[in-house]
Short mmCIF file of C-alpha atoms and ligand atoms in Angstrom, two decimals:
data_model
loop_
_atom_site.label_atom_id
_atom_site.label_comp_id
_atom_site.label_asym_id
_atom_site.label_seq_id
_atom_site.Cartn_x
_atom_site.Cartn_y
_atom_site.Cartn_z
CA UNK L 1105 8.93 -25.15 -7.69
CA UNK L 1106 11.58 -23.51 -5.51
CA UNK L 1107 12.32 -24.49 -1.92
CA UNK L 1108 10.98 -21.11 -0.80
CA UNK L 1109 7.67 -21.72 -2.56
CA UNK L 1110 7.43 -25.11 -0.86
CA UNK L 1111 7.49 -23.46 2.54
CA UNK L 1112 4.72 -20.96 1.71
CA UNK L 1113 1.26 -21.45 3.16
CA UNK L 1114 -2.09 -19.96 2.16
CA UNK L 1115 -5.03 -19.39 4.49
CA UNK L 1116 -8.60 -18.09 4.33
CA UNK L 1117 -9.15 -15.41 6.97
CA UNK L 1118 -12.54 -15.85 8.73
CA UNK L 1119 -13.76 -12.62 7.07
CA UNK L 1120 -12.74 -13.82 3.59
CA UNK L 1121 -9.27 -12.42 2.90
CA UNK L 1122 -6.59 -14.60 1.39
CA UNK L 1123 -3.54 -14.70 3.66
CA UNK L 1124 -0.26 -15.89 2.14
CA UNK L 1125 2.72 -16.51 4.40
CA UNK L 1126 6.07 -16.80 2.66
CA UNK L 1127 9.41 -17.65 4.25
CA UNK L 1128 11.42 -14.50 3.55
CA UNK L 1129 11.18 -10.88 2.46
CA UNK L 1130 12.65 -11.88 -0.91
CA UNK L 1131 9.98 -14.55 -1.35
CA UNK L 1132 7.39 -11.87 -0.59
CA UNK L 1133 8.83 -9.63 -3.32
CA UNK L 1134 8.65 -12.50 -5.80
CA UNK L 1135 5.11 -13.52 -4.82
CA UNK L 1136 3.87 -9.93 -4.98
CA UNK L 1137 5.56 -9.38 -8.36
CA UNK L 1138 3.90 -12.54 -9.73
CA UNK L 1139 0.48 -11.37 -8.54
CA UNK L 1140 0.81 -7.83 -9.85
CA UNK L 1141 2.37 -8.89 -13.17
CA UNK L 1142 -0.32 -11.54 -13.72
CA UNK L 1143 -3.10 -9.04 -13.02
CA UNK L 1144 -1.56 -6.50 -15.40
CA UNK L 1145 -0.94 -9.17 -18.02
CA UNK L 1146 -4.49 -10.56 -18.00
CA UNK L 1147 -5.96 -7.05 -18.10
CA UNK L 1148 -7.57 -7.16 -14.64
CA UNK L 1149 -5.24 -4.47 -13.27
CA UNK L 1150 -5.16 -1.52 -15.66
CA UNK L 1151 -5.57 1.09 -12.93
CA UNK L 1152 -3.34 0.86 -9.87
CA UNK L 1153 -2.58 2.63 -6.62
CA UNK L 1154 1.02 2.02 -5.54
CA UNK L 1155 2.66 2.52 -2.13
CA UNK L 1156 5.90 4.12 -1.04
CA UNK L 1157 8.06 2.89 1.84
CA UNK L 1158 10.72 0.21 2.14
CA UNK L 1159 8.31 -2.72 1.75
CA UNK L 1160 7.60 -2.46 -2.02
CA UNK L 1161 11.18 -1.69 -3.14
CA UNK L 1162 11.88 -5.34 -4.06
CA UNK L 1163 8.52 -5.64 -5.82
CA UNK L 1164 9.29 -2.58 -7.94
CA UNK L 1165 12.77 -3.89 -8.78
CA UNK L 1166 11.30 -7.19 -10.00
CA UNK L 1167 8.54 -5.50 -12.01
CA UNK L 1168 11.10 -3.13 -13.57
CA UNK L 1169 13.27 -6.11 -14.55
CA UNK L 1170 10.32 -7.86 -16.13
CA UNK L 1171 9.45 -4.78 -18.17
CA UNK L 1172 13.10 -4.41 -19.27
CA UNK L 1173 13.30 -8.06 -20.32
CA UNK L 1174 10.07 -7.76 -22.30
CA UNK L 1175 8.22 -10.25 -20.06
CA UNK L 1176 5.79 -7.56 -18.85
CA UNK L 1177 4.16 -4.62 -20.61
CA UNK L 1178 2.97 -1.84 -18.28
CA UNK L 1179 2.62 0.77 -21.00
CA UNK L 1180 -1.17 0.92 -20.68
CA UNK L 1181 -1.27 1.07 -16.90
CA UNK L 1182 -2.66 4.14 -15.11
CA UNK L 1183 -1.47 4.94 -11.58
CA UNK L 1184 -3.25 7.04 -8.97
CA UNK L 1185 -1.01 8.29 -6.17
CA UNK L 1186 -1.97 6.97 -2.73
CA UNK L 1187 -0.60 9.80 -0.61
CA UNK L 1188 1.80 12.72 -0.47
CA UNK L 1189 3.21 15.16 2.05
CA UNK L 1190 1.29 18.44 2.18
CA UNK L 1191 2.55 21.16 -0.16
CA UNK L 1192 5.21 19.03 -1.86
CA UNK L 1193 4.86 19.47 -5.62
CA UNK L 1194 5.23 16.41 -7.81
CA UNK L 1195 8.82 17.34 -8.76
CA UNK L 1196 10.06 17.97 -5.19
CA UNK L 1197 13.06 15.70 -4.47
CA UNK L 1198 11.50 14.52 -1.19
CA UNK L 1199 8.08 13.86 -2.70
CA UNK L 1200 6.55 10.41 -2.95
CA UNK L 1201 5.83 11.27 -6.59
CA UNK L 1202 9.54 11.56 -7.46
CA UNK L 1203 10.30 8.42 -5.44
CA UNK L 1204 7.64 6.41 -7.31
CA UNK L 1205 8.92 7.58 -10.68
CA UNK L 1206 12.45 6.52 -9.72
CA UNK L 1207 11.42 3.16 -8.27
CA UNK L 1208 8.94 1.97 -10.89
CA UNK L 1209 7.08 4.44 -13.08
CA UNK L 1210 10.01 5.49 -15.31
CA UNK L 1211 11.12 1.88 -15.82
CA UNK L 1212 7.52 0.86 -16.49
CA UNK L 1213 7.09 3.58 -19.13
CA UNK L 1214 4.31 5.26 -17.14
CA UNK L 1215 4.60 8.97 -17.91
CA UNK L 1216 2.92 11.85 -16.11
CA UNK L 1217 -0.08 11.61 -18.45
CA UNK L 1218 -0.90 8.30 -16.75
CA UNK L 1219 0.22 9.19 -13.22
CA UNK L 1220 -2.38 11.14 -11.26
CA UNK L 1221 -1.12 13.02 -8.20
CA UNK L 1222 -3.17 13.41 -5.04
CA UNK L 1223 -3.91 17.13 -4.59
CA UNK L 1224 -1.11 17.75 -2.06
CA UNK L 1225 -0.51 21.34 -3.17
CA UNK L 1226 -4.15 22.38 -3.59
CA UNK L 1227 -5.33 25.39 -1.59
CA UNK L 1228 -8.33 23.35 -0.47
CA UNK L 1229 -7.20 19.70 -0.56
CA UNK L 1230 -10.53 18.38 0.70
CA UNK L 1231 -12.46 19.90 -2.23
CA UNK L 1232 -9.70 18.89 -4.62
CA UNK L 1233 -9.77 15.45 -2.98
CA UNK L 1234 -13.39 15.10 -4.13
CA UNK L 1235 -12.31 15.99 -7.67
CA UNK L 1236 -9.52 13.38 -7.40
CA UNK L 1237 -12.07 10.76 -6.41
CA UNK L 1238 -14.27 11.73 -9.37
CA UNK L 1239 -11.22 11.28 -11.60
CA UNK L 1240 -10.73 7.76 -10.19
CA UNK L 1241 -14.42 6.98 -10.81
CA UNK L 1242 -14.34 8.34 -14.37
CA UNK L 1243 -11.29 6.16 -15.01
CA UNK L 1244 -13.41 3.15 -14.06
CA UNK L 1245 -12.22 2.89 -10.44
CA UNK L 1246 -9.10 1.31 -9.01
CA UNK L 1247 -8.50 -2.25 -10.15
CA UNK L 1248 -5.74 -2.93 -7.65
CA UNK L 1249 -4.55 -1.01 -4.59
CA UNK L 1250 -1.16 -2.25 -3.42
CA UNK L 1251 -0.55 -1.20 0.19
CA UNK L 1252 2.09 -1.35 2.88
CA UNK L 1253 1.36 -1.16 6.60
CA UNK L 1254 2.79 1.59 8.77
CA UNK L 1255 4.29 0.70 12.14
CA UNK L 1256 1.19 2.16 13.82
CA UNK L 1257 -1.21 0.37 11.45
CA UNK L 1258 -1.67 3.18 8.94
CA UNK L 1259 -2.45 2.41 5.30
CA UNK L 1260 -1.51 5.06 2.73
CA UNK L 1261 -1.40 7.98 5.19
CA UNK L 1262 -4.62 7.05 7.00
CA UNK L 1263 -3.30 7.50 10.49
CA UNK L 1264 -4.92 6.11 13.66
CA UNK L 1265 -8.28 7.82 14.09
CA UNK L 1266 -9.11 7.59 10.37
CA UNK L 1267 -12.73 6.58 9.84
CA UNK L 1268 -13.84 3.64 7.71
CA UNK L 1269 -15.82 6.05 5.51
CA UNK L 1270 -12.95 8.53 5.04
CA UNK L 1271 -12.14 9.87 1.58
CA UNK L 1272 -9.20 11.64 -0.06
CA UNK L 1273 -8.33 14.47 2.33
CA UNK L 1274 -5.78 16.50 4.23
CA UNK L 1275 -4.76 15.13 7.62
CA UNK L 1276 -2.20 15.67 10.36
CA UNK L 1277 0.51 13.04 10.62
CA UNK L 1278 1.04 11.24 13.91
CA UNK L 1279 4.13 12.01 15.97
CA UNK L 1280 5.29 8.43 15.39
CA UNK L 1281 5.13 8.81 11.60
CA UNK L 1282 6.90 12.18 11.73
CA UNK L 1283 9.72 10.66 13.82
CA UNK L 1284 9.98 7.67 11.45
CA UNK L 1285 10.07 9.93 8.39
CA UNK L 1286 12.70 12.11 10.07
CA UNK L 1287 15.19 9.23 10.05
CA UNK L 1288 15.63 9.55 6.30
CA UNK L 1289 14.61 13.20 5.80
CA UNK L 1290 17.38 15.71 4.93
CA UNK L 1291 18.12 18.08 7.79
CA UNK L 1292 17.74 21.12 5.52
CA UNK L 1293 13.96 21.26 6.00
CA UNK L 1294 11.52 20.02 8.65
CA UNK L 1295 9.42 16.89 8.02
CA UNK L 1296 5.98 18.03 6.83
CA UNK L 1297 3.39 17.58 9.57
CA UNK L 1298 0.48 17.10 7.20
CA UNK L 1299 -0.29 14.89 4.23
CA UNK L 1300 -3.01 14.30 1.66
CA UNK L 1301 -4.11 10.68 1.36
CA UNK L 1302 -6.71 8.50 -0.31
CA UNK L 1303 -9.22 7.56 2.38
CA UNK L 1304 -10.14 4.18 3.80
CA UNK L 1305 -13.40 4.14 1.80
CA UNK L 1306 -11.47 5.06 -1.37
CA UNK L 1307 -9.19 2.07 -0.86
CA UNK L 1308 -12.05 -0.28 0.02
CA UNK L 1309 -13.68 0.48 -3.33
CA UNK L 1310 -10.72 -0.99 -5.23
CA UNK L 1311 -11.63 -4.21 -7.04
CA UNK L 1312 -8.74 -5.86 -5.27
CA UNK L 1313 -6.35 -4.91 -2.48
CA UNK L 1314 -2.88 -6.37 -1.95
CA UNK L 1315 -1.44 -5.65 1.50
CA UNK L 1316 2.27 -6.43 1.92
CA UNK L 1317 3.97 -6.67 5.33
CA UNK L 1318 7.55 -7.65 6.13
CA UNK L 1319 9.63 -8.11 9.24
CA UNK L 1320 9.41 -8.99 12.91
CA UNK L 1321 8.97 -5.35 13.94
CA UNK L 1322 5.52 -5.42 12.31
CA UNK L 1323 4.35 -8.74 13.83
CA UNK L 1324 2.37 -7.07 16.62
CA UNK L 1325 0.63 -4.59 14.34
CA UNK L 1326 -0.14 -7.46 11.94
CA UNK L 1327 -1.96 -9.20 14.77
CA UNK L 1328 -3.89 -6.02 15.58
CA UNK L 1329 -4.69 -5.61 11.87
CA UNK L 1330 -5.87 -9.16 11.18
CA UNK L 1331 -6.99 -10.68 14.48
CA UNK L 1332 -8.20 -8.05 16.94
CA UNK L 1333 -11.56 -6.32 16.39
CA UNK L 1334 -11.34 -3.74 13.56
CA UNK L 1335 -10.81 -0.26 14.92
CA UNK L 1336 -9.93 3.25 13.76
CA UNK L 1337 -6.90 2.95 16.08
CA UNK L 1338 -5.47 0.53 13.50
CA UNK L 1339 -6.79 1.78 10.14
CA UNK L 1340 -5.31 -1.22 8.31
CA UNK L 1341 -7.83 -3.41 10.14
CA UNK L 1342 -10.61 -1.81 8.05
CA UNK L 1343 -9.15 -3.45 4.94
CA UNK L 1344 -10.73 -6.70 6.19
CA UNK L 1345 -14.07 -5.23 5.06
CA UNK L 1346 -12.95 -6.03 1.51
CA UNK L 1347 -13.37 -9.74 2.31
CA UNK L 1348 -12.27 -11.93 -0.59
CA UNK L 1349 -11.05 -8.88 -2.52
CA UNK L 1350 -8.21 -8.56 0.01
CA UNK L 1351 -4.96 -10.54 -0.27
CA UNK L 1352 -2.34 -10.14 2.46
CA UNK L 1353 1.20 -11.38 1.88
CA UNK L 1354 3.32 -11.68 5.02
CA UNK L 1355 6.82 -12.94 5.46
CA UNK L 1356 7.33 -15.46 8.24
CA UNK L 1357 8.70 -12.82 10.61
CA UNK L 1358 5.70 -10.50 10.17
CA UNK L 1359 3.34 -13.47 10.69
CA UNK L 1360 4.96 -14.53 14.00
CA UNK L 1361 2.15 -13.21 16.22
CA UNK L 1362 -0.72 -14.78 14.27
CA UNK L 1363 0.67 -18.33 14.26
CA UNK L 1364 -1.74 -19.31 17.05
CA UNK L 1365 -4.77 -18.22 14.97
CA UNK L 1366 -3.87 -20.22 11.89
CA UNK L 1367 -5.15 -23.50 13.32
CA UNK L 1368 -8.65 -22.01 13.31
CA UNK L 1369 -8.40 -20.66 9.75
CA UNK L 1370 -9.05 -22.71 6.64
CA UNK L 1371 -5.80 -23.81 5.03
CA UNK L 1372 -5.87 -23.52 1.26
CA UNK L 1373 -2.33 -24.51 0.44
C1 GLP O 1403 4.55 5.47 4.54
C2 GLP O 1403 3.53 5.46 3.41
C3 GLP O 1403 2.69 4.21 3.43
C4 GLP O 1403 3.57 2.99 3.63
C5 GLP O 1403 4.28 3.10 4.96
C6 GLP O 1403 5.07 1.86 5.35
O1 GLP O 1403 3.99 5.98 5.69
N1 GLP O 1403 2.67 6.60 3.45
O2 GLP O 1403 1.96 4.11 2.21
O3 GLP O 1403 2.79 1.83 3.58
O4 GLP O 1403 5.14 4.22 4.87
O5 GLP O 1403 6.44 2.03 5.15
P1 GLP O 1403 7.46 0.83 5.19
O6 GLP O 1403 7.15 -0.07 4.05
O7 GLP O 1403 8.81 1.50 5.02
O8 GLP O 1403 7.32 0.18 6.51
#
């Protein structure tokens, strides 16, 4: 066992979720990679939803390495896209679809026949969103939804105001998310103001949910997500409804504002 693993702690959230606190962002990548690889390896995660953002980059690097070394076979895995900017086709350089292929899908050998795009370019995304959900159902449902947490508590692109029973749909991005996206968006075109995302209810139907959060800047929103009463103002807080099907992995910095709660939670390890 490594020194980093020694410093990790595991807790049972009062509503059932497993909360793992690891010392560093790198330890989080390793823990998340172990969980995802184990679930793929034992056949319990054949159908995945995978996030974009900075948080899962290390996870994807580790999974890609495992596939390359022959330690992990992802060839049978099917991926449903969590979210996408409105009107960006799946081959647009700024699309989440291209980013996901570059970060993990190509290395994992997951071709476009096993990568289902949210209907970001559909004329009527809400109707096409229903068809997307039917496709998920016909595929047997999501086994594992891996999620990051936006600075304002969004999951996928379910921005504040998203209802617990929301489904795959078109929505307007918050000003905060548009500003954040703008920091890395090329100046040649404006940041899209709308996106198509799986809904909160879509995510809650996954057989398991893995929420990953890193860094001190997220410590306050982690508290609002895990401790304060669930609210549409912080859509990530609805993930608690999954109870024991939810695992949250936090690095120490992201967990800073929930340290006071831990004494009241059951310690599992
Ligand atoms: C985007 C994505 C989310 C992701 C979030 C967090 O908004 N739509 O799925 O979880 O970014 O990004 P980061 O990991 O960079 O904080």
